[in-house]
PDB file of C-alpha atoms in Angstrom:
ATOM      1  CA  UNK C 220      11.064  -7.325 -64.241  1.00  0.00           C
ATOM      2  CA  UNK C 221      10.918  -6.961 -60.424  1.00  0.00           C
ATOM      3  CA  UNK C 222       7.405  -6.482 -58.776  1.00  0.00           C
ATOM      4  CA  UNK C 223       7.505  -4.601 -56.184  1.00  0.00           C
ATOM      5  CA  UNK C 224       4.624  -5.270 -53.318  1.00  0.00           C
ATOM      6  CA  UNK C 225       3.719  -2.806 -50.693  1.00  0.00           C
ATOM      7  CA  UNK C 226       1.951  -3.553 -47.790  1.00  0.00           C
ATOM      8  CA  UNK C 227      -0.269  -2.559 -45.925  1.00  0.00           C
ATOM      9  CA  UNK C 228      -2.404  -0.373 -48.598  1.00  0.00           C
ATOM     10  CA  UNK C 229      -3.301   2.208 -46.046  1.00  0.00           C
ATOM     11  CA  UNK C 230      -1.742   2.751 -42.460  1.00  0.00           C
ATOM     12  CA  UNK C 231      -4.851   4.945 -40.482  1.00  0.00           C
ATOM     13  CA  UNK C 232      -2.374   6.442 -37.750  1.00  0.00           C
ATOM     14  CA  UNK C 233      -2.397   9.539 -35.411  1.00  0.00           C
ATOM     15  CA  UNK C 234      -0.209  12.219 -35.596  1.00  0.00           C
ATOM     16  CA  UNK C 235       2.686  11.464 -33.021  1.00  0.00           C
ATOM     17  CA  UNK C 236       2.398   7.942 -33.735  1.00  0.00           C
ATOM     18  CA  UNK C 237       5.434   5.477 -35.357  1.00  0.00           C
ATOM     19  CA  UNK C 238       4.692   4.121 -38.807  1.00  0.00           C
ATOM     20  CA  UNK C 239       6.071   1.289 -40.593  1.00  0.00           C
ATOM     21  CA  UNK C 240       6.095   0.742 -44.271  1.00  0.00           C
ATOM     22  CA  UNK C 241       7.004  -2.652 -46.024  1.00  0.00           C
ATOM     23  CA  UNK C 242       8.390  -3.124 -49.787  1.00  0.00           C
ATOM     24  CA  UNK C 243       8.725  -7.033 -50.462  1.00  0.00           C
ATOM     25  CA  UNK C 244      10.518  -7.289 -54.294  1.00  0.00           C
ATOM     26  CA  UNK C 245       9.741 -10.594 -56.178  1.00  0.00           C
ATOM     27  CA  UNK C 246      13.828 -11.209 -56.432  1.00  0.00           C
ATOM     28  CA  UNK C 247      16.875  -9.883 -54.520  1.00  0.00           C
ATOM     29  CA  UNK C 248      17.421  -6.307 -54.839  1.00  0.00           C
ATOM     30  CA  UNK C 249      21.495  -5.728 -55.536  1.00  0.00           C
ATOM     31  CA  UNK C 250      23.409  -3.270 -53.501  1.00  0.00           C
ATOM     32  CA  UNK C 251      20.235  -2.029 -52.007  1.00  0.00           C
ATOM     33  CA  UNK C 252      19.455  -0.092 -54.641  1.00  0.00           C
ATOM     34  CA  UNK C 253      15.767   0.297 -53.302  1.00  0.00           C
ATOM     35  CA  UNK C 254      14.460   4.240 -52.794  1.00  0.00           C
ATOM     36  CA  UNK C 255      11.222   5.779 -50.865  1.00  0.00           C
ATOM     37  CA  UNK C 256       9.236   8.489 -52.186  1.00  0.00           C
ATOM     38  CA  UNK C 257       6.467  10.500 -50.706  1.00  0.00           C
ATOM     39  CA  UNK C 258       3.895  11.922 -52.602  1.00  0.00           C
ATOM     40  CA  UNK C 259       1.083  14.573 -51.835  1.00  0.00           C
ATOM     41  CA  UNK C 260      -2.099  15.572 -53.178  1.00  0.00           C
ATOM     42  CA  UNK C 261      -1.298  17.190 -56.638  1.00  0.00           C
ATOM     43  CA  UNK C 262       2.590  17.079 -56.122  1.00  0.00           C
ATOM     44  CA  UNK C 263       5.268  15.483 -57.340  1.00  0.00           C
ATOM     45  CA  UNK C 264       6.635  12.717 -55.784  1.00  0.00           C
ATOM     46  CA  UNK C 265       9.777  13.461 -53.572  1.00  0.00           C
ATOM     47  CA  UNK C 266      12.960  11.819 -52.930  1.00  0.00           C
ATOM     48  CA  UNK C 267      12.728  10.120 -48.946  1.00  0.00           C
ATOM     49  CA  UNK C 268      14.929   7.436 -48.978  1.00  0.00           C
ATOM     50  CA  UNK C 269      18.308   5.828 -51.757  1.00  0.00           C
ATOM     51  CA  UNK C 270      20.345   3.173 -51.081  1.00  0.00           C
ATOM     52  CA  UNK C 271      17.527   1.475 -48.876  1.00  0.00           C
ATOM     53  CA  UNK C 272      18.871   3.981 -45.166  1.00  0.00           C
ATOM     54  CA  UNK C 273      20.192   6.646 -46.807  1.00  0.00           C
ATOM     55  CA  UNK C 274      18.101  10.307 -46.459  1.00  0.00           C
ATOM     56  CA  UNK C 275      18.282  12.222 -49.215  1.00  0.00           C
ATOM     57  CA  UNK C 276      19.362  16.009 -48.814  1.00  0.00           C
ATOM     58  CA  UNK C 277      16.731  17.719 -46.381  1.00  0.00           C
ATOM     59  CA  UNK C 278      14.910  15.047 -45.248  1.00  0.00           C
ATOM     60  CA  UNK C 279      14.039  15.088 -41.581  1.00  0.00           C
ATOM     61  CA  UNK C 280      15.736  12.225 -39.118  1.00  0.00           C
ATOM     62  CA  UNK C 281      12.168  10.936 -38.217  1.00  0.00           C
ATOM     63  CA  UNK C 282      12.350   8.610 -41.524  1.00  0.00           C
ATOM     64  CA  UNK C 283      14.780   5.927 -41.893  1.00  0.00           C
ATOM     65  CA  UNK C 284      14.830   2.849 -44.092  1.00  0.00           C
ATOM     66  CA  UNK C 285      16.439  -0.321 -43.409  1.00  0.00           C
ATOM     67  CA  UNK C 286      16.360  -3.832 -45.652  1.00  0.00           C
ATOM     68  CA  UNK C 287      18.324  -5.483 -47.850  1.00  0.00           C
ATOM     69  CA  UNK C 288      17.777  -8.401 -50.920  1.00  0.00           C
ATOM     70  CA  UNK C 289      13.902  -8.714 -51.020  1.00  0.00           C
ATOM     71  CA  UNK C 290      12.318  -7.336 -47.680  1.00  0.00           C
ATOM     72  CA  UNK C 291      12.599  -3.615 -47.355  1.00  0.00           C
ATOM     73  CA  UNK C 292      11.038  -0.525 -44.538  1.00  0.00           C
ATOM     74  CA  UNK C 293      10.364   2.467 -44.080  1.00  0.00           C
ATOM     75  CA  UNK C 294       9.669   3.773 -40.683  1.00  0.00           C
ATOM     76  CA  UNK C 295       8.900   7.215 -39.680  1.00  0.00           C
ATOM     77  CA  UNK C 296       8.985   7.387 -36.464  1.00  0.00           C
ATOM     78  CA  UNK C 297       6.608  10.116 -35.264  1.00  0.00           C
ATOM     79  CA  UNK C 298       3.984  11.216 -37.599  1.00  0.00           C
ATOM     80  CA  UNK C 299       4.106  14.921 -38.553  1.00  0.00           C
ATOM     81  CA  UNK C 300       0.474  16.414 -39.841  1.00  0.00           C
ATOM     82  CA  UNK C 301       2.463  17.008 -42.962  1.00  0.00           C
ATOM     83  CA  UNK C 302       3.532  13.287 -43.392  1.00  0.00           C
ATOM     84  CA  UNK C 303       0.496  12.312 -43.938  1.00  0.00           C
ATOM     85  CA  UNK C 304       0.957  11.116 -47.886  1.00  0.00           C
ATOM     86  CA  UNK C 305       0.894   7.955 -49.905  1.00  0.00           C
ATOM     87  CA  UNK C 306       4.444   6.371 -49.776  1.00  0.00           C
ATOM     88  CA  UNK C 307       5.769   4.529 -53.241  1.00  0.00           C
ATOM     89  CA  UNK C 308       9.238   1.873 -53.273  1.00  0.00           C
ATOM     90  CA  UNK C 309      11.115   1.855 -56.185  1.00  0.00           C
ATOM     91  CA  UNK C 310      13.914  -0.153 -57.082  1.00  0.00           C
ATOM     92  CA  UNK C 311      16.599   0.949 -60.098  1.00  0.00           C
ATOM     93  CA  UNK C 312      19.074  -2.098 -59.931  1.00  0.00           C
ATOM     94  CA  UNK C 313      17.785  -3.618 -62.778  1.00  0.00           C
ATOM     95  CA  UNK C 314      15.539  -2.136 -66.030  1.00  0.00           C
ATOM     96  CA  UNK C 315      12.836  -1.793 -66.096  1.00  0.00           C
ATOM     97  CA  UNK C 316      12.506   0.532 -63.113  1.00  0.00           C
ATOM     98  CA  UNK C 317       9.595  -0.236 -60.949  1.00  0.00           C
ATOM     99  CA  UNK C 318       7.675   1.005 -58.439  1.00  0.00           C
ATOM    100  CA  UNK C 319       5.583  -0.631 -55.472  1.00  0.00           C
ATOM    101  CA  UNK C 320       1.579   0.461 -55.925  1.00  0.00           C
ATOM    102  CA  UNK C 321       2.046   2.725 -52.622  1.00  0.00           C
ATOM    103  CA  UNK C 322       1.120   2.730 -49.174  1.00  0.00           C
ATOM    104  CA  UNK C 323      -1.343   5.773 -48.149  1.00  0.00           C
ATOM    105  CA  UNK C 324      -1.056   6.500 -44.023  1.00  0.00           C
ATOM    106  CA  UNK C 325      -4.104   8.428 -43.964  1.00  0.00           C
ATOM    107  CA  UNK C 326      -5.220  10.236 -40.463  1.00  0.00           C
ATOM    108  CA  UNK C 327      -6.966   8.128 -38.470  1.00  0.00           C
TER     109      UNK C 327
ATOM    110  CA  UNK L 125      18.370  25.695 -60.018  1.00  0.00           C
ATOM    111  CA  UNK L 126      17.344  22.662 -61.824  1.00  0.00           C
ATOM    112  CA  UNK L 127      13.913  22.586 -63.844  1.00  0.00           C
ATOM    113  CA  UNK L 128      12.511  20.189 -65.692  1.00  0.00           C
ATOM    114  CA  UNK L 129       9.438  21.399 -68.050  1.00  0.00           C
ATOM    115  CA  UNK L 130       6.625  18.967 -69.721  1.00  0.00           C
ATOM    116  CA  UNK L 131       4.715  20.309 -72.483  1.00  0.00           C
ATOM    117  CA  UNK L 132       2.453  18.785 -75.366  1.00  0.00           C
ATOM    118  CA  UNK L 133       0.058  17.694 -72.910  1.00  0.00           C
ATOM    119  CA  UNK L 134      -4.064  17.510 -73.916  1.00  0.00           C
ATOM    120  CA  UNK L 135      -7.513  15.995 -75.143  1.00  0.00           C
ATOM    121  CA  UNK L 136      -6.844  13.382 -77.723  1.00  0.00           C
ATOM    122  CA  UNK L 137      -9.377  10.993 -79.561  1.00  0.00           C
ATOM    123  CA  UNK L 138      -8.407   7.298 -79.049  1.00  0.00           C
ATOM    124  CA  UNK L 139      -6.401   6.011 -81.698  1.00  0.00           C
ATOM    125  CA  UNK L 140      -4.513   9.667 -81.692  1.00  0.00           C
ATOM    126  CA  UNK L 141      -0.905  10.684 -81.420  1.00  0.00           C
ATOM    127  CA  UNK L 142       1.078  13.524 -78.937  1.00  0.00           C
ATOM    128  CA  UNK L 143       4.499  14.470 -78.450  1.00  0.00           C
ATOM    129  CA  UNK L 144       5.402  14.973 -75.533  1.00  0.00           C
ATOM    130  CA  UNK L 145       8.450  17.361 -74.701  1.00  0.00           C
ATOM    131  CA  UNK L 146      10.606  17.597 -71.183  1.00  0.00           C
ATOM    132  CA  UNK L 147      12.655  21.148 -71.458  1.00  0.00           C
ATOM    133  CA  UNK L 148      16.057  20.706 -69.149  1.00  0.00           C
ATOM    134  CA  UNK L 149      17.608  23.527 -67.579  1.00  0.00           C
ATOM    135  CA  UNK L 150      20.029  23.688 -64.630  1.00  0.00           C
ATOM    136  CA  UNK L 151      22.012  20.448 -65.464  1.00  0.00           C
ATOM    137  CA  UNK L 152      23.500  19.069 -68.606  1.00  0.00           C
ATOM    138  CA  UNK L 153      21.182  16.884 -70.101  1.00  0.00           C
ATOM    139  CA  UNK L 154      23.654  15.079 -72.002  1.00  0.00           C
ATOM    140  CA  UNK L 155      25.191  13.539 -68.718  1.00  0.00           C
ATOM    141  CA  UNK L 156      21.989  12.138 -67.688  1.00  0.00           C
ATOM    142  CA  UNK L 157      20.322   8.775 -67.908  1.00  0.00           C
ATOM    143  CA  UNK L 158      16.127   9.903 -68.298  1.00  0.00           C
ATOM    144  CA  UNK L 159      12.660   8.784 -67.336  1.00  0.00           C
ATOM    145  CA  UNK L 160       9.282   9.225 -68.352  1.00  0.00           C
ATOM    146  CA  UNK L 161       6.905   8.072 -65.344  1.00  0.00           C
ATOM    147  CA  UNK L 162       2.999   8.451 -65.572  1.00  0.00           C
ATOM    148  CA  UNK L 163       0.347   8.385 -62.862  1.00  0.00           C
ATOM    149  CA  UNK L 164      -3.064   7.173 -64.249  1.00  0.00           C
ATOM    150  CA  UNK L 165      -5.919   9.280 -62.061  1.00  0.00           C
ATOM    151  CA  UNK L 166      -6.029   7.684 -58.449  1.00  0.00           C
ATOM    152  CA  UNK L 167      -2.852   5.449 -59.629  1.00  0.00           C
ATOM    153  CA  UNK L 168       0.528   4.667 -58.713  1.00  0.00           C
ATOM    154  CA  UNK L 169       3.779   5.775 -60.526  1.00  0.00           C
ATOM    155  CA  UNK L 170       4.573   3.650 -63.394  1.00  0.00           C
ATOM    156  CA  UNK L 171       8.296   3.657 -65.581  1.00  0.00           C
ATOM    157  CA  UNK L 172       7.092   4.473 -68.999  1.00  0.00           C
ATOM    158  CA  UNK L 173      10.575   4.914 -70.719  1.00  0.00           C
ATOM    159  CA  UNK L 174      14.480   5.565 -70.051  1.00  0.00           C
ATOM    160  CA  UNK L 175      16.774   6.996 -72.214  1.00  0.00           C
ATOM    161  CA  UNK L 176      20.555   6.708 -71.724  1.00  0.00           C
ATOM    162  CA  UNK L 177      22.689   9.697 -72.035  1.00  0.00           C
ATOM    163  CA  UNK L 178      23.229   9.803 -75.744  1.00  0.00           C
ATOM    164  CA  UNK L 179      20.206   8.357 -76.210  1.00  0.00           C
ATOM    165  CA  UNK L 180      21.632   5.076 -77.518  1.00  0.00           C
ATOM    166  CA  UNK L 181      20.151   2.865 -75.063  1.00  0.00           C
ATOM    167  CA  UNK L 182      16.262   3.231 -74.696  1.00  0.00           C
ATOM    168  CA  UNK L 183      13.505   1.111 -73.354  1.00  0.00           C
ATOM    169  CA  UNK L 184       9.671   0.958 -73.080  1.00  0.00           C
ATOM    170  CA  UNK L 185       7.370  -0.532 -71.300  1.00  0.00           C
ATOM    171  CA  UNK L 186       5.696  -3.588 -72.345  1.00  0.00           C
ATOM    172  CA  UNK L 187       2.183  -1.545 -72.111  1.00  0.00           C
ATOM    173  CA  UNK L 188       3.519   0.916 -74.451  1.00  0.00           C
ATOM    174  CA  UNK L 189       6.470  -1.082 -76.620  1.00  0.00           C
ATOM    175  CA  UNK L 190       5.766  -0.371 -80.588  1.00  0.00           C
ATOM    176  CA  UNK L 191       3.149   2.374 -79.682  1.00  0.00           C
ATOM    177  CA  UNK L 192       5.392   5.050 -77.643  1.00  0.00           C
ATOM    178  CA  UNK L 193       9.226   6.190 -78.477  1.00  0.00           C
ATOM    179  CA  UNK L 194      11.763   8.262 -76.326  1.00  0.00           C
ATOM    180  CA  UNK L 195      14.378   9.982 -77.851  1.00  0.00           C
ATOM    181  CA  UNK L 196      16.104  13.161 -77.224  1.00  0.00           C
ATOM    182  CA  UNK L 197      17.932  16.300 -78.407  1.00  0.00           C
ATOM    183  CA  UNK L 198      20.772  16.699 -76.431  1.00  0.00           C
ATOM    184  CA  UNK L 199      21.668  19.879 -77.599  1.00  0.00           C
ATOM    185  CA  UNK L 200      18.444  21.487 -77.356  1.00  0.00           C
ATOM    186  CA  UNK L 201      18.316  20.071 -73.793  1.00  0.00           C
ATOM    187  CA  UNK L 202      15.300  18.297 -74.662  1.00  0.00           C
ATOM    188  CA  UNK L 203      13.571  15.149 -73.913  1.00  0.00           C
ATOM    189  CA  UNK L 204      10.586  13.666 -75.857  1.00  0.00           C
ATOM    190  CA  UNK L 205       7.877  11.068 -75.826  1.00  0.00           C
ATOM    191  CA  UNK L 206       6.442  10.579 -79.098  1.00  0.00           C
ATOM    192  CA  UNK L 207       3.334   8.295 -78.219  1.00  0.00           C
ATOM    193  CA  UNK L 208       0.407   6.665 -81.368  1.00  0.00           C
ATOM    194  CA  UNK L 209      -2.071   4.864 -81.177  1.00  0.00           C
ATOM    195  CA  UNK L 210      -3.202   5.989 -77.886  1.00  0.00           C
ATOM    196  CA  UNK L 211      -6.015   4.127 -75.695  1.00  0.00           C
ATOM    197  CA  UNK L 212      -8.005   5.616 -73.005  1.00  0.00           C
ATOM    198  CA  UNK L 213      -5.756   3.860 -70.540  1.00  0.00           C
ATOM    199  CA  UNK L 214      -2.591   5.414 -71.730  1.00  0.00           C
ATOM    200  CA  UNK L 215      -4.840   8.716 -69.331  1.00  0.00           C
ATOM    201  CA  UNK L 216      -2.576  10.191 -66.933  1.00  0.00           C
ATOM    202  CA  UNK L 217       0.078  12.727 -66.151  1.00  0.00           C
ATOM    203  CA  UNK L 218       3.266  12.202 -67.338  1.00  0.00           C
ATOM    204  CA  UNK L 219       6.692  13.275 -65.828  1.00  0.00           C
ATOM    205  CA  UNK L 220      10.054  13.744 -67.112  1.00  0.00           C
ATOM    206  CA  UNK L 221      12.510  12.672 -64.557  1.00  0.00           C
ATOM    207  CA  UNK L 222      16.098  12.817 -63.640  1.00  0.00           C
ATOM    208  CA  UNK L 223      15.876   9.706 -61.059  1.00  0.00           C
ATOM    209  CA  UNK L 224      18.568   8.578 -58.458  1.00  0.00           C
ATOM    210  CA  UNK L 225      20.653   6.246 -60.225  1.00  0.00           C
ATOM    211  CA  UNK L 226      23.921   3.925 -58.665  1.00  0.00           C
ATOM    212  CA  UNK L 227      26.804   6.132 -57.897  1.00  0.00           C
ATOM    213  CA  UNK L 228      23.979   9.458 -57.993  1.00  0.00           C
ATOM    214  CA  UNK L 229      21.471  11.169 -55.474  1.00  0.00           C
ATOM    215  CA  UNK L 230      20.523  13.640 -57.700  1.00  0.00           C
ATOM    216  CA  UNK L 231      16.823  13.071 -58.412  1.00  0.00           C
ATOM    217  CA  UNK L 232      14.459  15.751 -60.159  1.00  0.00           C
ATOM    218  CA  UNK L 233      10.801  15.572 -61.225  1.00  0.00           C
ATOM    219  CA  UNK L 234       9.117  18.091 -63.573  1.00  0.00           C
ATOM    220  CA  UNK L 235       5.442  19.112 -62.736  1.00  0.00           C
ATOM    221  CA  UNK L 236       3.674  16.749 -64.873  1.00  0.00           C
ATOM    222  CA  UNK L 237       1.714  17.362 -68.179  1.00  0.00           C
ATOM    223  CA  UNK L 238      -1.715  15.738 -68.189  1.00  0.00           C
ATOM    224  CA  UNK L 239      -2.659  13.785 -71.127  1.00  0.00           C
ATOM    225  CA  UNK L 240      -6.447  12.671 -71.425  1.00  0.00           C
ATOM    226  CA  UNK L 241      -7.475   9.906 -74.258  1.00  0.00           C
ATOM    227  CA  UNK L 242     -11.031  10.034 -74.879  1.00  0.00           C
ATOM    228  CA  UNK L 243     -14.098  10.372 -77.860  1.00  0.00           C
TER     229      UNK L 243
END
């Protein structure tokens, strides 16, 4: 299966400021298939990022993901209070699905 | 509007069995590849179990292979997760999902149903 390893484990960040998530997959990731998900306290995760840089349907134009093969991003590029959320990679090229363990930018 | 329902959550002694159900509505179920995900307390997300549209092509875990079973009822619009011999680390909330797939954006979570393992 393909681990997925985030990094950093927490991002301490002030609001305004540009964050950078990493998703390094232990092989190459086909055809980018590589999402981003945000999740909040006692929600369910949502839908940020498919195809590695493509926004899914309402998402604001502050997030953007770029990557390809193994080495993957996510960048939001100023911090909203309501970004403020742990962060999960997931790739579906190959079963089983898997997820990264999640990056929480927390305010600093 | 598309809703995906989890019931059959609860308290269960180890060693116990649930079934979990995922009601559909909004979308036909029969098009779509599922997921089960769970979130252990303070976890991540973790793939549980997919089930292809017709349910002929299934897969588990490793952590859960011979103990948990996915199947479905296509034309009840309803998923399952029939899971034995539970352990206190199978603890966690467990989704039904519609996820983004090649050639699809859609991607739908239900709320969760919490399933505890414990004496």
């Amino acid at each position: 299966e393909i681990v997925l390893t985030q990094s950093p484990g927490t991002l301490s960040l002030s609001p305004g400021e540009g964050a950078t998530l990493s998703c390094r997959a232990s092989q190459s990731v086909s055809s980018s298939y590589l999402a981003w998900y945000q999740q909040k306290p006692g929600q369910t995760p949502r839908l940020l990022i498919y195809g590695a840089s493509s926004r899914a349907t309402g998402i604001p134009d502050r997030f953007s993901g770029s990557g390809s093969g193994t080495d993957f991003t996510l960048s939001i590029s100023r911090l909203e209070p309501e970004d403020f959320a742990v962060y999960y990679c997931h790739q579906y090229d190959s079963s089983p699905r898997t997820f990264g363990q999640g990056t929480k930018v927390e305010i600093k | 509007e598309v809703q995906l329902v989890e019931s059959g959550g609860g308290l269960i002694q180890p060693g116990g069995s649930l079934r979990l159900s995922c009601a559909a509505s909004g979308f036909t179920l029969s098009n779509s590849w599922m997921y089960w995900v769970r979130q252990g307390p303070g976890k991540g997300l973790v793939g549980v179990a997919y089930s292809s549209s017709d349910g002929s092509i299934t897969g588990h875990a490793d952590s859960v292979k011979g103990r948990f079973t996915i199947s479905r009822d296509n034309a009840r619009n309803t998923l399952y997760l029939q899971m034995n011999s539970l352990r206190a680390e199978d603890t966690a909330v467990y989704y039904c999902a519609k996820l983004v797939r090649r050639g699809s954006r859609d991607d739908y979570w239900g709320q969760g149903t919490l399933v505890t393992v414990s004496s």
